[in-house]
PDB file of C-alpha atoms in Angstrom:
ATOM      1  CA  MET A   1       0.039   0.031  -0.041  1.00  0.00           C
ATOM      2  CA  ALA A   2       1.521   3.281  -1.035  1.00  0.00           C
ATOM      3  CA  THR A   3       2.040   5.953   1.457  1.00  0.00           C
ATOM      4  CA  THR A   4       1.797   9.668   0.756  1.00  0.00           C
ATOM      5  CA  THR A   5       4.300  12.145   2.083  1.00  0.00           C
ATOM      6  CA  LEU A   6       3.166  15.545   3.173  1.00  0.00           C
ATOM      7  CA  THR A   7       5.206  18.396   1.636  1.00  0.00           C
ATOM      8  CA  PRO A   8       6.224  20.718   4.520  1.00  0.00           C
ATOM      9  CA  VAL A   9       4.834  24.049   4.513  1.00  0.00           C
ATOM     10  CA  PRO A  10       7.538  26.776   3.688  1.00  0.00           C
ATOM     11  CA  GLN A  11       8.628  28.707   6.696  1.00  0.00           C
ATOM     12  CA  ILE A  12       7.878  32.024   5.088  1.00  0.00           C
ATOM     13  CA  LEU A  13       4.261  31.246   4.742  1.00  0.00           C
ATOM     14  CA  VAL A  14       4.203  30.022   8.305  1.00  0.00           C
ATOM     15  CA  ASP A  15       5.604  33.326   9.422  1.00  0.00           C
ATOM     16  CA  ARG A  16       3.123  35.301   7.258  1.00  0.00           C
ATOM     17  CA  VAL A  17       0.278  33.397   8.704  1.00  0.00           C
ATOM     18  CA  GLU A  18       1.454  34.101  12.319  1.00  0.00           C
ATOM     19  CA  ARG A  19       1.849  37.846  11.578  1.00  0.00           C
ATOM     20  CA  GLU A  20      -1.553  38.366  10.084  1.00  0.00           C
ATOM     21  CA  PRO A  21      -3.688  40.551  12.259  1.00  0.00           C
ATOM     22  CA  ARG A  22      -6.612  38.845  14.147  1.00  0.00           C
ATOM     23  CA  GLY A  23      -9.902  39.990  15.864  1.00  0.00           C
ATOM     24  CA  LEU A  24     -10.694  43.666  15.537  1.00  0.00           C
ATOM     25  CA  MET A  25      -7.488  44.446  13.953  1.00  0.00           C
ATOM     26  CA  SER A  26      -8.076  42.180  11.081  1.00  0.00           C
ATOM     27  CA  TRP A  27     -11.316  44.104  10.192  1.00  0.00           C
ATOM     28  CA  LEU A  28      -9.497  47.428  10.539  1.00  0.00           C
ATOM     29  CA  THR A  29      -6.665  46.520   8.246  1.00  0.00           C
ATOM     30  CA  THR A  30      -8.596  44.342   5.806  1.00  0.00           C
ATOM     31  CA  THR A  31      -8.201  44.623   2.141  1.00  0.00           C
ATOM     32  CA  ASP A  32     -10.658  41.780   1.312  1.00  0.00           C
ATOM     33  CA  HIS A  33     -13.593  42.707  -0.866  1.00  0.00           C
ATOM     34  CA  LYS A  34     -16.137  40.792   1.094  1.00  0.00           C
ATOM     35  CA  ARG A  35     -15.086  42.184   4.497  1.00  0.00           C
ATOM     36  CA  ILE A  36     -15.006  45.776   3.095  1.00  0.00           C
ATOM     37  CA  GLY A  37     -18.562  45.212   1.649  1.00  0.00           C
ATOM     38  CA  ILE A  38     -19.577  44.165   5.119  1.00  0.00           C
ATOM     39  CA  LEU A  39     -17.986  47.258   6.730  1.00  0.00           C
ATOM     40  CA  TYR A  40     -19.815  49.575   4.115  1.00  0.00           C
ATOM     41  CA  MET A  41     -23.228  47.761   4.853  1.00  0.00           C
ATOM     42  CA  VAL A  42     -22.801  48.147   8.669  1.00  0.00           C
ATOM     43  CA  ALA A  43     -21.572  51.824   8.556  1.00  0.00           C
ATOM     44  CA  THR A  44     -24.320  52.804   6.161  1.00  0.00           C
ATOM     45  CA  PHE A  45     -26.883  51.110   8.367  1.00  0.00           C
ATOM     46  CA  VAL A  46     -25.583  53.135  11.304  1.00  0.00           C
ATOM     47  CA  PHE A  47     -25.951  56.335   9.380  1.00  0.00           C
ATOM     48  CA  PHE A  48     -29.395  55.208   8.119  1.00  0.00           C
ATOM     49  CA  ILE A  49     -30.533  54.995  11.744  1.00  0.00           C
ATOM     50  CA  LEU A  50     -29.150  58.511  12.598  1.00  0.00           C
ATOM     51  CA  GLY A  51     -30.960  59.795   9.442  1.00  0.00           C
ATOM     52  CA  GLY A  52     -34.183  58.071  10.596  1.00  0.00           C
ATOM     53  CA  VAL A  53     -34.020  59.732  14.049  1.00  0.00           C
ATOM     54  CA  GLU A  54     -33.576  62.876  12.399  1.00  0.00           C
ATOM     55  CA  ALA A  55     -36.656  62.508  10.209  1.00  0.00           C
ATOM     56  CA  LEU A  56     -38.565  61.258  13.264  1.00  0.00           C
ATOM     57  CA  MET A  57     -37.873  64.457  15.068  1.00  0.00           C
ATOM     58  CA  MET A  58     -38.884  66.557  12.071  1.00  0.00           C
ATOM     59  CA  ARG A  59     -42.195  64.625  11.847  1.00  0.00           C
ATOM     60  CA  LEU A  60     -42.824  65.042  15.642  1.00  0.00           C
ATOM     61  CA  GLN A  61     -42.342  68.833  15.164  1.00  0.00           C
ATOM     62  CA  LEU A  62     -44.748  68.827  12.334  1.00  0.00           C
ATOM     63  CA  SER A  63     -47.390  66.438  13.950  1.00  0.00           C
ATOM     64  CA  VAL A  64     -48.923  69.337  15.865  1.00  0.00           C
ATOM     65  CA  ALA A  65     -49.770  72.851  14.788  1.00  0.00           C
ATOM     66  CA  ASN A  66     -47.549  75.508  16.602  1.00  0.00           C
ATOM     67  CA  ASN A  67     -45.340  72.848  18.162  1.00  0.00           C
ATOM     68  CA  ASN A  68     -42.340  73.980  20.038  1.00  0.00           C
ATOM     69  CA  LEU A  69     -40.412  70.516  20.205  1.00  0.00           C
ATOM     70  CA  VAL A  70     -37.402  72.124  18.385  1.00  0.00           C
ATOM     71  CA  ALA A  71     -36.433  75.732  17.486  1.00  0.00           C
ATOM     72  CA  PRO A  72     -36.655  76.923  13.791  1.00  0.00           C
ATOM     73  CA  GLU A  73     -32.926  76.751  13.381  1.00  0.00           C
ATOM     74  CA  VAL A  74     -32.740  73.289  14.721  1.00  0.00           C
ATOM     75  CA  TYR A  75     -35.431  72.123  12.357  1.00  0.00           C
ATOM     76  CA  ASN A  76     -33.329  73.509   9.626  1.00  0.00           C
ATOM     77  CA  GLN A  77     -30.362  71.637  10.830  1.00  0.00           C
ATOM     78  CA  LEU A  78     -32.297  68.385  11.186  1.00  0.00           C
ATOM     79  CA  PHE A  79     -33.616  68.810   7.674  1.00  0.00           C
ATOM     80  CA  THR A  80     -29.956  69.375   6.385  1.00  0.00           C
ATOM     81  CA  MET A  81     -28.432  66.548   8.386  1.00  0.00           C
ATOM     82  CA  HIS A  82     -31.346  64.048   7.319  1.00  0.00           C
ATOM     83  CA  GLY A  83     -31.117  64.815   3.642  1.00  0.00           C
ATOM     84  CA  THR A  84     -27.255  64.818   3.406  1.00  0.00           C
ATOM     85  CA  THR A  85     -27.021  61.663   5.438  1.00  0.00           C
ATOM     86  CA  MET A  86     -29.516  59.751   3.417  1.00  0.00           C
ATOM     87  CA  ILE A  87     -28.034  60.622  -0.054  1.00  0.00           C
ATOM     88  CA  PHE A  88     -24.344  60.787   0.683  1.00  0.00           C
ATOM     89  CA  LEU A  89     -23.976  58.398   3.772  1.00  0.00           C
ATOM     90  CA  PHE A  90     -26.435  55.787   3.061  1.00  0.00           C
ATOM     91  CA  VAL A  91     -27.837  55.236  -0.343  1.00  0.00           C
ATOM     92  CA  VAL A  92     -24.676  55.719  -2.408  1.00  0.00           C
ATOM     93  CA  PRO A  93     -22.243  53.873  -0.117  1.00  0.00           C
ATOM     94  CA  MET A  94     -24.686  51.084   0.644  1.00  0.00           C
ATOM     95  CA  PHE A  95     -24.548  50.064  -3.122  1.00  0.00           C
ATOM     96  CA  ALA A  96     -20.791  50.323  -2.914  1.00  0.00           C
ATOM     97  CA  GLY A  97     -20.987  47.770  -0.081  1.00  0.00           C
ATOM     98  CA  PHE A  98     -23.164  45.346  -2.356  1.00  0.00           C
ATOM     99  CA  ALA A  99     -20.785  46.003  -5.188  1.00  0.00           C
ATOM    100  CA  ASN A 100     -17.801  45.126  -3.106  1.00  0.00           C
ATOM    101  CA  TYR A 101     -19.251  41.921  -1.893  1.00  0.00           C
ATOM    102  CA  PHE A 102     -21.027  40.562  -5.021  1.00  0.00           C
ATOM    103  CA  VAL A 103     -19.283  42.082  -8.182  1.00  0.00           C
ATOM    104  CA  PRO A 104     -16.031  40.010  -7.872  1.00  0.00           C
ATOM    105  CA  LEU A 105     -17.930  36.761  -7.103  1.00  0.00           C
ATOM    106  CA  MET A 106     -20.234  37.363 -10.043  1.00  0.00           C
ATOM    107  CA  ILE A 107     -17.528  37.964 -12.581  1.00  0.00           C
ATOM    108  CA  GLY A 108     -15.138  35.055 -11.173  1.00  0.00           C
ATOM    109  CA  ALA A 109     -12.581  37.600  -9.928  1.00  0.00           C
ATOM    110  CA  ARG A 110     -10.466  36.799  -6.963  1.00  0.00           C
ATOM    111  CA  ASP A 111     -10.937  40.360  -5.584  1.00  0.00           C
ATOM    112  CA  VAL A 112     -11.277  44.008  -7.103  1.00  0.00           C
ATOM    113  CA  ALA A 113      -8.601  45.315  -9.141  1.00  0.00           C
ATOM    114  CA  PHE A 114      -7.037  47.610  -6.530  1.00  0.00           C
ATOM    115  CA  PRO A 115      -7.720  46.090  -2.828  1.00  0.00           C
ATOM    116  CA  ARG A 116      -5.711  48.658  -0.921  1.00  0.00           C
ATOM    117  CA  LEU A 117      -7.405  51.536  -2.779  1.00  0.00           C
ATOM    118  CA  ASN A 118     -10.659  49.859  -2.068  1.00  0.00           C
ATOM    119  CA  ALA A 119      -9.991  49.791   1.700  1.00  0.00           C
ATOM    120  CA  LEU A 120      -8.915  53.516   1.439  1.00  0.00           C
ATOM    121  CA  THR A 121     -12.385  54.282  -0.161  1.00  0.00           C
ATOM    122  CA  PHE A 122     -14.137  52.882   2.858  1.00  0.00           C
ATOM    123  CA  TRP A 123     -12.164  54.877   5.477  1.00  0.00           C
ATOM    124  CA  LEU A 124     -12.510  58.055   3.401  1.00  0.00           C
ATOM    125  CA  PHE A 125     -16.244  57.555   3.304  1.00  0.00           C
ATOM    126  CA  LEU A 126     -16.324  57.032   7.189  1.00  0.00           C
ATOM    127  CA  ALA A 127     -14.099  60.001   7.815  1.00  0.00           C
ATOM    128  CA  GLY A 128     -16.577  62.156   5.822  1.00  0.00           C
ATOM    129  CA  GLY A 129     -19.407  60.947   7.949  1.00  0.00           C
ATOM    130  CA  ILE A 130     -17.558  61.432  11.210  1.00  0.00           C
ATOM    131  CA  VAL A 131     -16.306  65.015  10.235  1.00  0.00           C
ATOM    132  CA  PHE A 132     -19.983  65.905   9.242  1.00  0.00           C
ATOM    133  CA  TYR A 133     -21.638  64.627  12.567  1.00  0.00           C
ATOM    134  CA  VAL A 134     -18.923  66.032  14.713  1.00  0.00           C
ATOM    135  CA  SER A 135     -20.347  69.492  13.584  1.00  0.00           C
ATOM    136  CA  ILE A 136     -23.242  68.883  16.097  1.00  0.00           C
ATOM    137  CA  PHE A 137     -20.814  69.978  18.810  1.00  0.00           C
ATOM    138  CA  TRP A 138     -20.659  73.368  17.580  1.00  0.00           C
ATOM    139  CA  SER A 139     -23.241  74.252  14.881  1.00  0.00           C
ATOM    140  CA  PRO A 140     -24.620  71.789  12.362  1.00  0.00           C
ATOM    141  CA  PRO A 141     -25.334  73.151   8.871  1.00  0.00           C
ATOM    142  CA  GLU A 142     -28.749  74.475   8.292  1.00  0.00           C
ATOM    143  CA  ALA A 143     -28.671  75.505   4.612  1.00  0.00           C
ATOM    144  CA  GLY A 144     -30.545  72.414   3.274  1.00  0.00           C
ATOM    145  CA  TRP A 145     -28.906  69.274   1.893  1.00  0.00           C
ATOM    146  CA  ILE A 146     -27.903  70.995  -1.348  1.00  0.00           C
ATOM    147  CA  ALA A 147     -26.358  73.886   0.516  1.00  0.00           C
ATOM    148  CA  THR A 148     -28.152  76.596  -1.694  1.00  0.00           C
ATOM    149  CA  VAL A 149     -26.229  79.833  -2.055  1.00  0.00           C
ATOM    150  CA  PRO A 150     -26.419  82.561  -0.923  1.00  0.00           C
ATOM    151  CA  LEU A 151     -27.813  80.615   2.352  1.00  0.00           C
ATOM    152  CA  SER A 152     -24.427  78.833   2.439  1.00  0.00           C
ATOM    153  CA  GLU A 153     -22.398  81.906   2.093  1.00  0.00           C
ATOM    154  CA  SER A 154     -20.452  83.178   5.214  1.00  0.00           C
ATOM    155  CA  SER A 155     -22.428  86.334   5.262  1.00  0.00           C
ATOM    156  CA  PHE A 156     -25.565  84.249   6.151  1.00  0.00           C
ATOM    157  CA  LEU A 157     -23.932  81.312   7.963  1.00  0.00           C
ATOM    158  CA  PRO A 158     -20.489  82.158   9.229  1.00  0.00           C
ATOM    159  CA  SER A 159     -20.303  79.045  11.561  1.00  0.00           C
ATOM    160  CA  GLY A 160     -18.392  75.872  10.686  1.00  0.00           C
ATOM    161  CA  GLY A 161     -21.367  73.855   9.979  1.00  0.00           C
ATOM    162  CA  VAL A 162     -21.386  74.518   6.393  1.00  0.00           C
ATOM    163  CA  ASP A 163     -17.662  73.803   6.152  1.00  0.00           C
ATOM    164  CA  ALA A 164     -18.177  70.518   7.656  1.00  0.00           C
ATOM    165  CA  TRP A 165     -20.807  69.879   4.968  1.00  0.00           C
ATOM    166  CA  ILE A 166     -18.223  70.917   2.257  1.00  0.00           C
ATOM    167  CA  TYR A 167     -15.604  68.451   3.824  1.00  0.00           C
ATOM    168  CA  LEU A 168     -18.175  65.603   3.882  1.00  0.00           C
ATOM    169  CA  ILE A 169     -18.749  66.194  -0.009  1.00  0.00           C
ATOM    170  CA  HIS A 170     -14.985  66.204  -0.659  1.00  0.00           C
ATOM    171  CA  LEU A 171     -14.227  62.984   1.419  1.00  0.00           C
ATOM    172  CA  THR A 172     -17.338  61.066   0.326  1.00  0.00           C
ATOM    173  CA  GLY A 173     -16.785  62.194  -3.276  1.00  0.00           C
ATOM    174  CA  VAL A 174     -13.064  61.140  -3.442  1.00  0.00           C
ATOM    175  CA  ALA A 175     -14.166  57.678  -1.858  1.00  0.00           C
ATOM    176  CA  SER A 176     -16.968  57.369  -4.507  1.00  0.00           C
ATOM    177  CA  LEU A 177     -14.711  58.402  -7.324  1.00  0.00           C
ATOM    178  CA  LEU A 178     -11.858  56.005  -6.334  1.00  0.00           C
ATOM    179  CA  GLY A 179     -14.338  53.265  -5.744  1.00  0.00           C
ATOM    180  CA  ALA A 180     -15.964  53.833  -9.187  1.00  0.00           C
ATOM    181  CA  PHE A 181     -12.476  53.551 -10.930  1.00  0.00           C
ATOM    182  CA  ASN A 182     -11.932  50.335  -9.009  1.00  0.00           C
ATOM    183  CA  PHE A 183     -15.202  48.794 -10.000  1.00  0.00           C
ATOM    184  CA  PHE A 184     -14.839  49.937 -13.764  1.00  0.00           C
ATOM    185  CA  VAL A 185     -11.331  48.378 -13.930  1.00  0.00           C
ATOM    186  CA  THR A 186     -12.374  45.281 -12.077  1.00  0.00           C
ATOM    187  CA  VAL A 187     -15.225  44.494 -14.377  1.00  0.00           C
ATOM    188  CA  VAL A 188     -13.474  45.301 -17.641  1.00  0.00           C
ATOM    189  CA  ASN A 189     -10.103  43.589 -16.950  1.00  0.00           C
ATOM    190  CA  MET A 190     -10.836  40.737 -14.321  1.00  0.00           C
ATOM    191  CA  ARG A 191     -13.664  38.855 -15.718  1.00  0.00           C
ATOM    192  CA  ALA A 192     -13.186  35.099 -15.730  1.00  0.00           C
ATOM    193  CA  PRO A 193     -12.574  33.289 -19.115  1.00  0.00           C
ATOM    194  CA  GLY A 194     -15.966  32.911 -20.837  1.00  0.00           C
ATOM    195  CA  MET A 195     -17.475  35.800 -18.988  1.00  0.00           C
ATOM    196  CA  THR A 196     -18.257  37.889 -22.076  1.00  0.00           C
ATOM    197  CA  TRP A 197     -20.102  41.208 -22.023  1.00  0.00           C
ATOM    198  CA  SER A 198     -23.331  39.539 -23.121  1.00  0.00           C
ATOM    199  CA  ARG A 199     -23.102  37.169 -20.160  1.00  0.00           C
ATOM    200  CA  LEU A 200     -22.586  39.802 -17.462  1.00  0.00           C
ATOM    201  CA  PRO A 201     -25.208  39.691 -14.753  1.00  0.00           C
ATOM    202  CA  LEU A 202     -27.373  42.764 -14.819  1.00  0.00           C
ATOM    203  CA  PHE A 203     -26.332  43.746 -11.394  1.00  0.00           C
ATOM    204  CA  VAL A 204     -22.734  44.039 -12.713  1.00  0.00           C
ATOM    205  CA  TRP A 205     -24.065  46.109 -15.566  1.00  0.00           C
ATOM    206  CA  SER A 206     -25.835  48.315 -13.315  1.00  0.00           C
ATOM    207  CA  ILE A 207     -22.617  48.950 -11.145  1.00  0.00           C
ATOM    208  CA  LEU A 208     -20.708  49.540 -14.430  1.00  0.00           C
ATOM    209  CA  ALA A 209     -23.218  52.244 -15.312  1.00  0.00           C
ATOM    210  CA  TYR A 210     -23.074  53.424 -11.636  1.00  0.00           C
ATOM    211  CA  SER A 211     -19.382  53.777 -11.783  1.00  0.00           C
ATOM    212  CA  LEU A 212     -19.346  55.663 -15.164  1.00  0.00           C
ATOM    213  CA  ILE A 213     -21.885  58.216 -13.821  1.00  0.00           C
ATOM    214  CA  LEU A 214     -19.878  58.920 -10.722  1.00  0.00           C
ATOM    215  CA  ILE A 215     -16.732  59.164 -12.668  1.00  0.00           C
ATOM    216  CA  VAL A 216     -18.495  62.040 -14.732  1.00  0.00           C
ATOM    217  CA  ALA A 217     -20.423  63.667 -11.981  1.00  0.00           C
ATOM    218  CA  ILE A 218     -18.211  63.755  -8.848  1.00  0.00           C
ATOM    219  CA  PRO A 219     -15.713  66.166 -10.219  1.00  0.00           C
ATOM    220  CA  VAL A 220     -18.317  68.786 -10.934  1.00  0.00           C
ATOM    221  CA  ILE A 221     -19.675  68.969  -7.457  1.00  0.00           C
ATOM    222  CA  ALA A 222     -16.194  68.839  -6.117  1.00  0.00           C
ATOM    223  CA  GLY A 223     -15.442  71.998  -8.168  1.00  0.00           C
ATOM    224  CA  ALA A 224     -18.667  73.582  -7.062  1.00  0.00           C
ATOM    225  CA  VAL A 225     -18.039  73.140  -3.206  1.00  0.00           C
ATOM    226  CA  THR A 226     -14.319  74.101  -3.720  1.00  0.00           C
ATOM    227  CA  MET A 227     -15.579  77.522  -5.054  1.00  0.00           C
ATOM    228  CA  LEU A 228     -18.079  77.800  -2.302  1.00  0.00           C
ATOM    229  CA  LEU A 229     -15.225  77.004   0.364  1.00  0.00           C
ATOM    230  CA  LEU A 230     -13.056  79.756  -1.423  1.00  0.00           C
ATOM    231  CA  ASP A 231     -16.062  82.156  -1.248  1.00  0.00           C
ATOM    232  CA  ARG A 232     -16.428  81.459   2.506  1.00  0.00           C
ATOM    233  CA  HIS A 233     -12.850  81.798   3.579  1.00  0.00           C
ATOM    234  CA  PHE A 234     -10.588  83.292   0.805  1.00  0.00           C
ATOM    235  CA  GLY A 235     -12.328  86.399  -0.588  1.00  0.00           C
ATOM    236  CA  THR A 236     -13.507  85.024  -3.895  1.00  0.00           C
ATOM    237  CA  HIS A 237     -16.874  85.846  -5.192  1.00  0.00           C
ATOM    238  CA  PHE A 238     -17.907  82.967  -7.644  1.00  0.00           C
ATOM    239  CA  TYR A 239     -21.607  82.968  -6.267  1.00  0.00           C
ATOM    240  CA  ASP A 240     -21.880  86.766  -5.232  1.00  0.00           C
ATOM    241  CA  PRO A 241     -23.885  88.491  -7.976  1.00  0.00           C
ATOM    242  CA  THR A 242     -23.016  91.996  -6.253  1.00  0.00           C
ATOM    243  CA  GLN A 243     -19.406  91.163  -6.993  1.00  0.00           C
ATOM    244  CA  GLY A 244     -19.715  89.693 -10.434  1.00  0.00           C
ATOM    245  CA  GLY A 245     -20.402  86.144  -9.434  1.00  0.00           C
ATOM    246  CA  SER A 246     -23.733  84.167 -10.147  1.00  0.00           C
ATOM    247  CA  VAL A 247     -26.121  82.379  -7.849  1.00  0.00           C
ATOM    248  CA  LEU A 248     -27.291  80.369 -10.938  1.00  0.00           C
ATOM    249  CA  LEU A 249     -23.737  79.001 -11.256  1.00  0.00           C
ATOM    250  CA  TRP A 250     -24.275  77.000  -8.064  1.00  0.00           C
ATOM    251  CA  GLN A 251     -27.555  75.659  -9.241  1.00  0.00           C
ATOM    252  CA  ASN A 252     -26.121  74.562 -12.577  1.00  0.00           C
ATOM    253  CA  LEU A 253     -23.110  72.992 -11.147  1.00  0.00           C
ATOM    254  CA  PHE A 254     -24.896  71.100  -8.391  1.00  0.00           C
ATOM    255  CA  TRP A 255     -27.592  69.824 -10.633  1.00  0.00           C
ATOM    256  CA  PHE A 256     -25.164  68.849 -13.217  1.00  0.00           C
ATOM    257  CA  PHE A 257     -24.329  66.441 -10.352  1.00  0.00           C
ATOM    258  CA  GLY A 258     -27.712  66.119  -8.915  1.00  0.00           C
ATOM    259  CA  HIS A 259     -29.520  64.758 -12.077  1.00  0.00           C
ATOM    260  CA  PRO A 260     -27.215  61.917 -12.801  1.00  0.00           C
ATOM    261  CA  GLU A 261     -27.209  61.200  -8.909  1.00  0.00           C
ATOM    262  CA  VAL A 262     -30.598  60.005  -9.231  1.00  0.00           C
ATOM    263  CA  TYR A 263     -29.544  57.199 -11.510  1.00  0.00           C
ATOM    264  CA  VAL A 264     -26.705  56.422  -9.166  1.00  0.00           C
ATOM    265  CA  LEU A 265     -29.401  55.850  -6.665  1.00  0.00           C
ATOM    266  CA  ILE A 266     -31.661  53.759  -8.683  1.00  0.00           C
ATOM    267  CA  LEU A 267     -29.500  51.682 -11.140  1.00  0.00           C
ATOM    268  CA  PRO A 268     -28.139  49.412  -8.620  1.00  0.00           C
ATOM    269  CA  ALA A 269     -31.580  48.858  -7.086  1.00  0.00           C
ATOM    270  CA  PHE A 270     -32.834  47.938 -10.620  1.00  0.00           C
ATOM    271  CA  GLY A 271     -29.856  45.526 -11.008  1.00  0.00           C
ATOM    272  CA  ILE A 272     -30.666  43.850  -7.638  1.00  0.00           C
ATOM    273  CA  VAL A 273     -34.360  43.333  -8.624  1.00  0.00           C
ATOM    274  CA  SER A 274     -33.281  42.069 -11.972  1.00  0.00           C
ATOM    275  CA  GLU A 275     -31.228  39.292 -10.326  1.00  0.00           C
ATOM    276  CA  VAL A 276     -33.705  38.474  -7.420  1.00  0.00           C
ATOM    277  CA  LEU A 277     -36.901  38.361  -9.591  1.00  0.00           C
ATOM    278  CA  PRO A 278     -35.698  35.723 -12.077  1.00  0.00           C
ATOM    279  CA  VAL A 279     -34.543  33.396  -9.241  1.00  0.00           C
ATOM    280  CA  PHE A 280     -37.854  33.307  -7.494  1.00  0.00           C
ATOM    281  CA  ALA A 281     -39.924  33.390 -10.742  1.00  0.00           C
ATOM    282  CA  ARG A 282     -37.776  30.511 -12.113  1.00  0.00           C
ATOM    283  CA  LYS A 283     -37.673  32.136 -15.454  1.00  0.00           C
ATOM    284  CA  PRO A 284     -34.858  34.051 -17.255  1.00  0.00           C
ATOM    285  CA  ILE A 285     -34.985  37.711 -17.275  1.00  0.00           C
ATOM    286  CA  PHE A 286     -37.074  39.150 -20.305  1.00  0.00           C
ATOM    287  CA  GLY A 287     -35.134  41.595 -22.455  1.00  0.00           C
ATOM    288  CA  TYR A 288     -31.596  41.211 -21.312  1.00  0.00           C
ATOM    289  CA  LYS A 289     -29.876  42.341 -24.533  1.00  0.00           C
ATOM    290  CA  ALA A 290     -32.093  45.390 -24.803  1.00  0.00           C
TER     291      ALA A 290
END
């Protein structure tokens, strides 16, 4: 009877395994796409709860005529915090969590194209949320979730709340932009053999479209909020009509981002529905090529 001999494990691999962080540290330093997807979904759920509490306080204020539950300026702050949280800290990064977890699995890739960049996007997103919510300790923003000028100019709101909103847009915007590049490169270059374009799952198609839209739209809002920051602190007048600026410039720049943003919010949801329904209906999706 033949005996099999076990090949000894190289010492370098043993040392590497022993140096691998464990427990909480393994989650804080992970570059695994599944774990990063889980981190995204947990963090976005926490922000969802915070946004829900803010919405509840607004509804309680409106539930009775002449209610004095919160002051008018606090209501404006709740309105701004709620809208910003739901758009920038819940819906968009939530789909990034789903994409992180499922896209590599659905295309047969071992991970995303740039795992460390992927980890950076999560921590940038989380940093943006923390910077934004730390503003409650001095003065939260109260110019609405689109920070309409001139309400968001320093002449109206000199406190740091609007600045915290601007930093949130920059940090989450960079995270979304880097993540979009990562997903795009992953889908284009890391598909398994035989995974042709006509065989891509519809959820992967939706994430590909989501990524392209973010790549086009994010730089525009980044430029818009940078000009707002310059107006507030460095004496420029991009949005001040009395100094040759234009209030409409903010509206045009923001809604160049805002209109594609609605597709960023809905396309991944369409992709999820297009994957779930055929499974439970036990029929292939109709009109895939269209």
